[in-house]
Every structure is written in structure tokens, then in C-alpha cells.
PDB file of C-alpha atoms in Angstrom:
ATOM      1  CA  ILE A1352     134.462  -9.554  17.105  1.00 42.00           C
ATOM      2  CA  SER A1353     133.033  -9.456  13.612  1.00 40.00           C
ATOM      3  CA  SER A1354     136.352  -8.193  12.296  1.00 40.00           C
ATOM      4  CA  LEU A1355     137.825 -11.598  13.145  1.00 38.00           C
ATOM      5  CA  PHE A1356     135.548 -13.493  10.786  1.00 34.00           C
ATOM      6  CA  PRO A1357     137.458 -12.788   7.561  1.00 38.00           C
ATOM      7  CA  ALA A1358     140.634 -14.158   9.110  1.00 37.00           C
ATOM      8  CA  MET A1359     138.779 -17.191  10.403  1.00 35.00           C
ATOM      9  CA  ILE A1360     137.305 -17.856   6.990  1.00 34.00           C
ATOM     10  CA  ARG A1361     140.677 -17.568   5.300  1.00 34.00           C
ATOM     11  CA  VAL A1362     142.156 -20.109   7.695  1.00 36.00           C
ATOM     12  CA  ALA A1363     139.181 -22.444   7.597  1.00 37.00           C
ATOM     13  CA  GLY A1364     138.959 -22.609   3.792  1.00 39.00           C
ATOM     14  CA  PRO A1365     141.969 -24.857   3.170  1.00 39.00           C
ATOM     15  CA  LEU A1366     141.149 -27.040   6.185  1.00 37.00           C
ATOM     16  CA  LEU A1367     137.711 -27.823   4.768  1.00 38.00           C
ATOM     17  CA  SER A1368     139.072 -28.754   1.363  1.00 41.00           C
ATOM     18  CA  THR A1369     139.109 -32.508   0.875  1.00 42.00           C
ATOM     19  CA  SER A1370     141.362 -32.395  -2.186  1.00 44.00           C
ATOM     20  CA  PRO A1371     143.782 -29.446  -2.163  1.00 46.00           C
ATOM     21  CA  PRO A1372     145.578 -28.796  -5.463  1.00 45.00           C
ATOM     22  CA  SER A1373     148.799 -30.708  -5.825  1.00 45.00           C
ATOM     23  CA  VAL A1374     152.139 -29.043  -6.353  1.00 39.00           C
ATOM     24  CA  SER A1375     152.184 -30.376  -9.918  1.00 40.00           C
ATOM     25  CA  THR A1376     148.763 -28.795 -10.630  1.00 40.00           C
ATOM     26  CA  ILE A1377     149.888 -25.430  -9.271  1.00 37.00           C
ATOM     27  CA  CYS A1378     153.067 -25.600 -11.345  1.00 39.00           C
ATOM     28  CA  ALA A1379     151.090 -26.598 -14.446  1.00 42.00           C
ATOM     29  CA  ASN A1380     148.768 -23.608 -14.068  1.00 43.00           C
ATOM     30  CA  SER A1381     151.728 -21.290 -13.578  1.00 43.00           C
ATOM     31  CA  THR A1382     153.345 -22.762 -16.681  1.00 46.00           C
ATOM     32  CA  VAL A1383     150.233 -22.073 -18.763  1.00 49.00           C
ATOM     33  CA  LEU A1384     150.260 -18.431 -17.710  1.00 48.00           C
ATOM     34  CA  SER A1385     153.980 -18.189 -18.312  1.00 65.00           C
ATOM     35  CA  GLN A1386     153.655 -19.744 -21.747  1.00 87.00           C
ATOM     36  CA  ALA A1387     150.957 -17.219 -22.734  1.00 84.00           C
ATOM     37  CA  GLU A1388     153.233 -14.317 -21.885  1.00 89.00           C
ATOM     38  CA  GLN A1389     156.271 -15.971 -23.444  1.00 90.00           C
ATOM     39  CA  ARG A1390     154.335 -16.513 -26.653  1.00 92.00           C
ATOM     40  CA  ALA A1391     153.153 -12.876 -26.648  1.00 93.00           C
ATOM     41  CA  ARG A1392     156.698 -11.654 -26.036  1.00 94.00           C
ATOM     42  CA  HIS A1393     157.958 -13.742 -28.964  1.00 94.00           C
ATOM     43  CA  ILE A1394     155.238 -12.395 -31.271  1.00 95.00           C
ATOM     44  CA  TRP A1395     155.968  -8.859 -30.073  1.00 96.00           C
ATOM     45  CA  LYS A1396     159.648  -9.182 -31.001  1.00 94.00           C
ATOM     46  CA  GLN A1397     158.685 -10.511 -34.431  1.00 94.00           C
ATOM     47  CA  ALA A1398     155.739  -8.126 -34.992  1.00 95.00           C
ATOM     48  CA  ASP A1399     155.284  -6.942 -38.560  1.00 95.00           C
ATOM     49  CA  ALA A1400     152.259  -4.835 -37.521  1.00 97.00           C
ATOM     50  CA  VAL A1401     151.094  -3.274 -34.247  1.00 97.00           C
ATOM     51  CA  CYS A1402     147.662  -1.755 -33.676  1.00 97.00           C
ATOM     52  CA  PHE A1403     147.446   0.705 -30.792  1.00 97.00           C
ATOM     53  CA  ASP A1404     144.278   1.858 -29.107  1.00 95.00           C
ATOM     54  CA  VAL A1405     144.369   5.631 -28.587  1.00 95.00           C
ATOM     55  CA  ASP A1406     142.326   6.742 -25.552  1.00 90.00           C
ATOM     56  CA  SER A1407     143.998   5.778 -22.238  1.00 91.00           C
ATOM     57  CA  THR A1408     146.719   4.004 -24.235  1.00 95.00           C
ATOM     58  CA  VAL A1409     148.589   6.195 -26.729  1.00 96.00           C
ATOM     59  CA  CYS A1410     147.041   9.207 -24.983  1.00 95.00           C
ATOM     60  CA  LYS A1411     146.576   9.538 -21.234  1.00 93.00           C
ATOM     61  CA  ASP A1412     142.957  10.672 -21.377  1.00 90.00           C
ATOM     62  CA  GLU A1413     139.649   9.671 -22.954  1.00 86.00           C
ATOM     63  CA  ALA A1414     139.061  12.115 -25.805  1.00 90.00           C
ATOM     64  CA  ILE A1415     135.269  11.790 -25.789  1.00 89.00           C
ATOM     65  CA  ASP A1416     135.179  12.799 -22.111  1.00 90.00           C
ATOM     66  CA  GLU A1417     137.511  15.738 -22.723  1.00 92.00           C
ATOM     67  CA  LEU A1418     135.436  16.800 -25.726  1.00 93.00           C
ATOM     68  CA  ALA A1419     132.270  16.675 -23.619  1.00 94.00           C
ATOM     69  CA  VAL A1420     133.847  18.928 -20.995  1.00 93.00           C
ATOM     70  CA  TYR A1421     135.002  21.313 -23.730  1.00 95.00           C
ATOM     71  CA  LEU A1422     131.432  21.468 -25.062  1.00 95.00           C
ATOM     72  CA  GLY A1423     130.018  22.085 -21.580  1.00 93.00           C
ATOM     73  CA  VAL A1424     128.203  18.749 -21.211  1.00 94.00           C
ATOM     74  CA  GLY A1425     130.802  16.769 -19.303  1.00 92.00           C
ATOM     75  CA  GLU A1426     128.546  15.542 -16.517  1.00 90.00           C
ATOM     76  CA  GLU A1427     125.717  14.603 -18.873  1.00 91.00           C
ATOM     77  CA  VAL A1428     128.044  12.502 -21.011  1.00 90.00           C
ATOM     78  CA  ALA A1429     129.662  10.941 -17.942  1.00 84.00           C
ATOM     79  CA  THR A1430     126.187   9.909 -16.740  1.00 84.00           C
ATOM     80  CA  ALA A1431     125.383   8.405 -20.149  1.00 81.00           C
ATOM     81  CA  THR A1432     128.674   6.510 -20.085  1.00 76.00           C
ATOM     82  CA  ARG A1433     127.938   5.051 -16.646  1.00 71.00           C
ATOM     83  CA  LYS A1434     124.466   3.960 -17.759  1.00 70.00           C
ATOM     84  CA  ALA A1435     125.930   2.290 -20.847  1.00 63.00           C
ATOM     85  CA  MET A1436     128.496   0.415 -18.747  1.00 57.00           C
ATOM     86  CA  ASN A1437     125.867  -0.781 -16.288  1.00 55.00           C
ATOM     87  CA  GLY A1438     123.287  -1.747 -18.870  1.00 54.00           C
ATOM     88  CA  SER A1439     123.085  -3.734 -22.071  1.00 59.00           C
ATOM     89  CA  SER A1440     123.693  -0.932 -24.570  1.00 71.00           C
ATOM     90  CA  SER A1441     125.827  -1.855 -27.549  1.00 80.00           C
ATOM     91  CA  PHE A1442     128.954   0.160 -28.259  1.00 83.00           C
ATOM     92  CA  ARG A1443     127.220   1.795 -31.228  1.00 88.00           C
ATOM     93  CA  ASP A1444     124.148   2.794 -29.199  1.00 87.00           C
ATOM     94  CA  ALA A1445     126.313   4.171 -26.412  1.00 86.00           C
ATOM     95  CA  LEU A1446     128.345   6.187 -28.923  1.00 89.00           C
ATOM     96  CA  ALA A1447     125.177   7.536 -30.548  1.00 91.00           C
ATOM     97  CA  ASN A1448     123.688   8.533 -27.185  1.00 89.00           C
ATOM     98  CA  ARG A1449     126.768  10.479 -26.144  1.00 91.00           C
ATOM     99  CA  LEU A1450     127.093  12.184 -29.500  1.00 94.00           C
ATOM    100  CA  ASP A1451     123.428  13.175 -29.385  1.00 93.00           C
ATOM    101  CA  ILE A1452     124.149  14.934 -26.103  1.00 93.00           C
ATOM    102  CA  MET A1453     127.269  16.691 -27.408  1.00 94.00           C
ATOM    103  CA  LYS A1454     126.183  17.450 -30.989  1.00 95.00           C
ATOM    104  CA  PRO A1455     129.712  18.566 -31.889  1.00 95.00           C
ATOM    105  CA  SER A1456     129.844  20.884 -34.885  1.00 95.00           C
ATOM    106  CA  ARG A1457     132.613  20.657 -37.466  1.00 96.00           C
ATOM    107  CA  GLU A1458     134.035  23.955 -36.191  1.00 95.00           C
ATOM    108  CA  ALA A1459     134.041  22.778 -32.571  1.00 95.00           C
ATOM    109  CA  MET A1460     135.779  19.550 -33.508  1.00 95.00           C
ATOM    110  CA  ASN A1461     138.443  21.370 -35.513  1.00 95.00           C
ATOM    111  CA  VAL A1462     139.142  23.820 -32.681  1.00 95.00           C
ATOM    112  CA  PHE A1463     139.248  21.054 -30.068  1.00 94.00           C
ATOM    113  CA  ALA A1464     141.612  19.005 -32.220  1.00 93.00           C
ATOM    114  CA  GLN A1465     144.131  21.872 -32.156  1.00 92.00           C
ATOM    115  CA  GLN A1466     144.780  21.287 -28.448  1.00 91.00           C
ATOM    116  CA  PRO A1467     148.108  19.493 -27.911  1.00 92.00           C
ATOM    117  CA  PRO A1468     147.434  15.787 -27.307  1.00 92.00           C
ATOM    118  CA  ASN A1469     148.355  14.418 -23.889  1.00 93.00           C
ATOM    119  CA  LEU A1470     150.612  11.575 -25.006  1.00 96.00           C
ATOM    120  CA  THR A1471     151.450   8.733 -22.658  1.00 96.00           C
ATOM    121  CA  ASP A1472     155.045   8.652 -21.444  1.00 95.00           C
ATOM    122  CA  GLY A1473     157.281   6.536 -23.651  1.00 95.00           C
ATOM    123  CA  ILE A1474     154.930   6.164 -26.633  1.00 97.00           C
ATOM    124  CA  THR A1475     157.006   8.385 -28.925  1.00 97.00           C
ATOM    125  CA  ASP A1476     160.199   6.375 -28.342  1.00 96.00           C
ATOM    126  CA  LEU A1477     158.350   3.077 -28.707  1.00 97.00           C
ATOM    127  CA  ILE A1478     156.733   3.940 -32.028  1.00 97.00           C
ATOM    128  CA  HIS A1479     159.995   5.395 -33.325  1.00 97.00           C
ATOM    129  CA  ALA A1480     161.678   2.071 -32.487  1.00 96.00           C
ATOM    130  CA  LEU A1481     158.919   0.093 -34.218  1.00 97.00           C
ATOM    131  CA  HIS A1482     159.171   2.263 -37.331  1.00 97.00           C
ATOM    132  CA  LYS A1483     162.953   1.847 -37.342  1.00 96.00           C
ATOM    133  CA  ARG A1484     162.469  -1.940 -37.375  1.00 94.00           C
ATOM    134  CA  GLY A1485     160.093  -1.662 -40.321  1.00 95.00           C
ATOM    135  CA  THR A1486     157.004  -2.545 -38.285  1.00 96.00           C
ATOM    136  CA  HIS A1487     153.765  -1.025 -39.552  1.00 97.00           C
ATOM    137  CA  VAL A1488     151.989   0.937 -36.813  1.00 98.00           C
ATOM    138  CA  TYR A1489     148.239   1.614 -36.804  1.00 97.00           C
ATOM    139  CA  LEU A1490     145.979   3.677 -34.576  1.00 98.00           C
ATOM    140  CA  VAL A1491     142.677   1.839 -34.098  1.00 95.00           C
ATOM    141  CA  SER A1492     140.114   3.679 -32.025  1.00 92.00           C
ATOM    142  CA  GLY A1493     136.442   4.071 -31.225  1.00 89.00           C
ATOM    143  CA  GLY A1494     137.205   7.788 -31.066  1.00 90.00           C
ATOM    144  CA  PHE A1495     137.114  10.374 -33.818  1.00 93.00           C
ATOM    145  CA  ARG A1496     139.463  10.730 -36.763  1.00 94.00           C
ATOM    146  CA  THR A1497     139.566  14.541 -36.498  1.00 94.00           C
ATOM    147  CA  ILE A1498     141.058  14.288 -33.004  1.00 94.00           C
ATOM    148  CA  ILE A1499     143.371  11.367 -33.786  1.00 96.00           C
ATOM    149  CA  GLU A1500     145.022  12.800 -36.915  1.00 96.00           C
ATOM    150  CA  PRO A1501     147.134  15.329 -34.932  1.00 95.00           C
ATOM    151  CA  VAL A1502     148.283  12.455 -32.702  1.00 95.00           C
ATOM    152  CA  ALA A1503     149.298  10.483 -35.780  1.00 97.00           C
ATOM    153  CA  ASP A1504     151.212  13.494 -37.130  1.00 96.00           C
ATOM    154  CA  ILE A1505     153.293  13.774 -33.959  1.00 96.00           C
ATOM    155  CA  LEU A1506     154.055  10.053 -34.079  1.00 96.00           C
ATOM    156  CA  SER A1507     154.798  10.014 -37.839  1.00 96.00           C
ATOM    157  CA  ILE A1508     151.965   7.582 -38.532  1.00 97.00           C
ATOM    158  CA  PRO A1509     150.345   8.014 -41.982  1.00 97.00           C
ATOM    159  CA  HIS A1510     146.670   8.991 -41.891  1.00 97.00           C
ATOM    160  CA  SER A1511     145.974   5.931 -44.030  1.00 96.00           C
ATOM    161  CA  ARG A1512     146.870   3.839 -40.972  1.00 97.00           C
ATOM    162  CA  ILE A1513     144.174   5.383 -38.782  1.00 97.00           C
ATOM    163  CA  TYR A1514     140.969   3.454 -38.222  1.00 96.00           C
ATOM    164  CA  ALA A1515     138.489   5.564 -36.277  1.00 95.00           C
ATOM    165  CA  ASN A1516     135.016   7.060 -36.413  1.00 94.00           C
ATOM    166  CA  GLU A1517     133.980   9.742 -38.879  1.00 94.00           C
ATOM    167  CA  LEU A1518     131.357  12.331 -37.996  1.00 96.00           C
ATOM    168  CA  ILE A1519     128.739  13.524 -40.483  1.00 95.00           C
ATOM    169  CA  TYR A1520     127.680  17.169 -40.793  1.00 96.00           C
ATOM    170  CA  ASP A1521     125.094  19.118 -42.730  1.00 95.00           C
ATOM    171  CA  SER A1522     125.977  21.855 -45.217  1.00 95.00           C
ATOM    172  CA  HIS A1523     126.356  24.333 -42.341  1.00 96.00           C
ATOM    173  CA  GLY A1524     128.719  22.139 -40.362  1.00 96.00           C
ATOM    174  CA  ASN A1525     126.129  21.042 -37.791  1.00 96.00           C
ATOM    175  CA  TYR A1526     126.336  17.522 -36.381  1.00 95.00           C
ATOM    176  CA  LEU A1527     124.093  14.972 -38.084  1.00 95.00           C
ATOM    177  CA  GLY A1528     125.506  11.610 -37.013  1.00 94.00           C
ATOM    178  CA  PHE A1529     128.432   9.285 -37.597  1.00 94.00           C
ATOM    179  CA  ASP A1530     129.436   6.917 -40.370  1.00 92.00           C
ATOM    180  CA  GLU A1531     128.135   3.480 -39.359  1.00 89.00           C
ATOM    181  CA  ASN A1532     130.180   1.878 -42.145  1.00 90.00           C
ATOM    182  CA  GLU A1533     133.345   2.462 -40.129  1.00 91.00           C
ATOM    183  CA  PRO A1534     134.239  -0.843 -38.430  1.00 90.00           C
ATOM    184  CA  THR A1535     135.175   0.976 -35.213  1.00 88.00           C
ATOM    185  CA  SER A1536     131.611   2.284 -34.844  1.00 85.00           C
ATOM    186  CA  ALA A1537     130.602  -1.127 -33.445  1.00 83.00           C
ATOM    187  CA  SER A1538     131.999  -4.000 -31.410  1.00 81.00           C
ATOM    188  CA  GLY A1539     131.028  -7.393 -30.103  1.00 78.00           C
ATOM    189  CA  SER A1540     132.013  -9.702 -32.973  1.00 78.00           C
ATOM    190  CA  LYS A1541     135.061 -10.650 -35.009  1.00 83.00           C
ATOM    191  CA  THR A1542     133.795  -8.821 -38.102  1.00 80.00           C
ATOM    192  CA  VAL A1543     133.499  -5.328 -36.588  1.00 84.00           C
ATOM    193  CA  GLY A1544     135.357  -3.158 -34.134  1.00 90.00           C
ATOM    194  CA  LYS A1545     139.039  -3.622 -33.494  1.00 93.00           C
ATOM    195  CA  ALA A1546     138.779  -7.357 -34.180  1.00 93.00           C
ATOM    196  CA  GLY A1547     137.341  -6.555 -37.593  1.00 93.00           C
ATOM    197  CA  VAL A1548     140.152  -4.107 -38.344  1.00 95.00           C
ATOM    198  CA  CYS A1549     142.863  -6.565 -37.262  1.00 95.00           C
ATOM    199  CA  GLY A1550     141.347  -9.339 -39.353  1.00 95.00           C
ATOM    200  CA  MET A1551     141.056  -7.090 -42.372  1.00 95.00           C
ATOM    201  CA  LEU A1552     144.675  -5.911 -42.051  1.00 96.00           C
ATOM    202  CA  LYS A1553     145.982  -9.476 -41.799  1.00 96.00           C
ATOM    203  CA  LYS A1554     144.005 -10.515 -44.849  1.00 95.00           C
ATOM    204  CA  LYS A1555     144.921  -7.430 -46.884  1.00 95.00           C
ATOM    205  CA  HIS A1556     148.627  -7.245 -46.063  1.00 96.00           C
ATOM    206  CA  GLY A1557     149.448 -10.812 -45.067  1.00 95.00           C
ATOM    207  CA  TYR A1558     150.818  -9.899 -41.644  1.00 96.00           C
ATOM    208  CA  LYS A1559     152.087 -12.943 -39.754  1.00 95.00           C
ATOM    209  CA  ASN A1560     152.579 -11.364 -36.328  1.00 95.00           C
ATOM    210  CA  LEU A1561     150.020  -8.638 -35.699  1.00 97.00           C
ATOM    211  CA  VAL A1562     149.760  -7.348 -32.121  1.00 97.00           C
ATOM    212  CA  MET A1563     146.941  -5.317 -30.547  1.00 96.00           C
ATOM    213  CA  VAL A1564     147.862  -3.043 -27.619  1.00 96.00           C
ATOM    214  CA  GLY A1565     145.178  -1.384 -25.528  1.00 94.00           C
ATOM    215  CA  ASP A1566     143.525  -0.814 -22.177  1.00 91.00           C
ATOM    216  CA  GLY A1567     139.893  -1.744 -22.790  1.00 87.00           C
ATOM    217  CA  ALA A1568     137.451  -4.556 -23.433  1.00 85.00           C
ATOM    218  CA  THR A1569     137.113  -3.718 -27.134  1.00 86.00           C
ATOM    219  CA  ASP A1570     140.899  -4.105 -27.424  1.00 89.00           C
ATOM    220  CA  LEU A1571     140.773  -7.475 -25.691  1.00 91.00           C
ATOM    221  CA  GLU A1572     138.187  -8.605 -28.266  1.00 89.00           C
ATOM    222  CA  ALA A1573     140.730  -8.111 -31.056  1.00 92.00           C
ATOM    223  CA  ALA A1574     142.751 -11.270 -30.348  1.00 90.00           C
ATOM    224  CA  PRO A1575     142.080 -13.343 -32.307  1.00 93.00           C
ATOM    225  CA  PRO A1576     142.328 -12.401 -35.143  1.00 95.00           C
ATOM    226  CA  ALA A1577     145.244 -10.368 -33.741  1.00 95.00           C
ATOM    227  CA  ASP A1578     148.027 -12.852 -33.016  1.00 95.00           C
ATOM    228  CA  ALA A1579     148.560 -11.460 -29.510  1.00 95.00           C
ATOM    229  CA  PHE A1580     146.926  -8.935 -27.211  1.00 95.00           C
ATOM    230  CA  ILE A1581     149.052  -6.852 -24.868  1.00 95.00           C
ATOM    231  CA  GLY A1582     147.000  -5.169 -22.163  1.00 94.00           C
ATOM    232  CA  PHE A1583     148.201  -1.690 -21.200  1.00 94.00           C
ATOM    233  CA  GLY A1584     147.618  -0.429 -17.672  1.00 93.00           C
ATOM    234  CA  GLY A1585     149.780   2.683 -17.623  1.00 92.00           C
ATOM    235  CA  ASN A1586     146.782   5.022 -17.443  1.00 92.00           C
ATOM    236  CA  ALA A1587     143.913   2.821 -16.278  1.00 87.00           C
ATOM    237  CA  ILE A1588     143.901  -0.765 -15.036  1.00 87.00           C
ATOM    238  CA  ARG A1589     140.772  -2.726 -15.879  1.00 88.00           C
ATOM    239  CA  ALA A1590     140.572  -6.104 -14.173  1.00 88.00           C
ATOM    240  CA  ALA A1591     139.061  -7.954 -17.143  1.00 87.00           C
ATOM    241  CA  VAL A1592     141.813  -6.686 -19.434  1.00 89.00           C
ATOM    242  CA  ARG A1593     144.573  -7.415 -16.934  1.00 90.00           C
ATOM    243  CA  ASP A1594     143.298 -10.951 -16.427  1.00 89.00           C
ATOM    244  CA  GLY A1595     142.471 -11.645 -20.076  1.00 89.00           C
ATOM    245  CA  ALA A1596     145.578 -10.222 -21.739  1.00 92.00           C
ATOM    246  CA  ASP A1597     148.262 -12.501 -23.152  1.00 92.00           C
ATOM    247  CA  TRP A1598     150.725 -10.099 -21.573  1.00 94.00           C
ATOM    248  CA  PHE A1599     149.964  -7.116 -19.324  1.00 95.00           C
ATOM    249  CA  VAL A1600     152.277  -4.112 -18.919  1.00 95.00           C
ATOM    250  CA  THR A1601     152.022  -0.789 -17.118  1.00 94.00           C
ATOM    251  CA  SER A1602     154.606   1.160 -19.106  1.00 95.00           C
ATOM    252  CA  PHE A1603     155.710   1.482 -22.698  1.00 96.00           C
ATOM    253  CA  GLU A1604     159.296   1.240 -21.486  1.00 94.00           C
ATOM    254  CA  SER A1605     158.604  -2.462 -20.825  1.00 94.00           C
ATOM    255  CA  LEU A1606     157.592  -2.964 -24.450  1.00 96.00           C
ATOM    256  CA  LEU A1607     160.569  -0.981 -25.728  1.00 96.00           C
ATOM    257  CA  LYS A1608     163.031  -3.088 -23.716  1.00 94.00           C
ATOM    258  CA  ALA A1609     161.342  -6.282 -24.881  1.00 91.00           C
ATOM    259  CA  LEU A1610     162.048  -5.428 -28.523  1.00 90.00           C
ATOM    260  CA  HIS A1611     165.757  -6.057 -27.980  1.00 85.00           C
TER     261      HIS A1611
END
């Protein structure tokens, strides 16, 4: 009998409403959503710069998780990640906690970075098309430059267009910490993180149509100052990103087709 209650509630809801939304209201709301995507599509076609997140966007996996497994502390780092997501830890504190568990040496990072990156289907063709149009492409990540540089090489993206975290080592190559001056070592405001990078790039280069593409909350934070945010769900779909994105796609083929 209890299994009937959900159905009863769904039927009863509209009947109890004293002022159901009018057709014009429903259409207006749909128009707002449609206009947001139409605007993002227009900006995308005119983009003079595109910033891509790396983990779960350009690449299928999360590099920090893969690195933790490689170093033999996968479960410990996964636990720290879950605690950070459920608590009030800042991005910087969460990054520091996970790095303190891993303590990756320079040698370990260099060896790990030699593994072929697991690129997301369609990203190579998309970036080639953007380059052909003269669009500047950036990789903006909370991950580590050492791991991202080989990805950039495959995609013909200059290292000068990578914004990521830099690890600090002692004279013997042992892990000491990370460079907190890197904007991607923090998040939560428009002056740091991916928002900070997008704002800096617009100011420095005068970009008129800068687009951020990514799967996570720190990517969503980037617009504004990014002129549009395209949520990417090809590897992981996060509800807040799907709902908050100007335009949400699940394949890079969609973005490639939309360029034409």
C-alpha cells in the first residue's frame, strides 16, 4: 500500500495548487533557458579564446586520483576527497591535505607523467578546429603542470597557455609543497581559481568572447568573467554544473558541429 503514496502525491500536488502557472509563464521560463543557450552558442561560434578544464574534461580521468593509485595511497586520498566534499574545506586546504598524503617526489611525478594521457573522445579534432580558426586555446586546471604538459604537447597547445599548479621540491627532489601564488591553487572568488585566470586573460589580451568549458564547480565559477560557461558531461555529470551551465553538452562532437 505504501508504494501507492508517491503516485497519490504526484496527482494531488496540482489539485491542491490554487494558482497553477499559466501557459505564458511556462513559455517565458522556457524562453529564458533557450536564450541562455542561444547566447552561449553565439559566443562559442565567435570565441577568440577557449579555456578547457583538464580532469574529466580534456582527459577522461582525474589525474590526482590516478596519481594517488600510482603512489599506493589511492584509498587514503579518496577518503580525504570525500571528507573535503562533505565538509567546509577550501580548495587549497583540500589540495594540501591530499598532497600531504601522497608526498609525490619529482622523480615519481616525471615517471607518472610519461604515461599516455587518456584523452576524451573528440577533443583532438575540436582543438584542431579551434586552432584552425585562430582561436587561442588554454588548459586551466587545479591539477599539476608536470602531468598536463604532455597533454598540451599532443594537442599542440603551447606550454605558455597552461595554467595549473606547480609543486615545490627540496634539493633532493622530495616533495615540500605547492606554489600558492598560482591562481589555480585556490577557488571561491573572482580573483583566484579559474575565474581569476579568465579575468586575467581577458584583461591582458582583450578577448571579447572567452568561453570556459569544464565539468566541475570550479569551472562553473569562471563565468563571469568568462563570457560563457559550457558544462561538459561526457565523463561525469554533476547536477549543479548541468543546471548552472549556460549550455550543457555530453560530447565534444556537439561543440565541433556548433562551430559551423
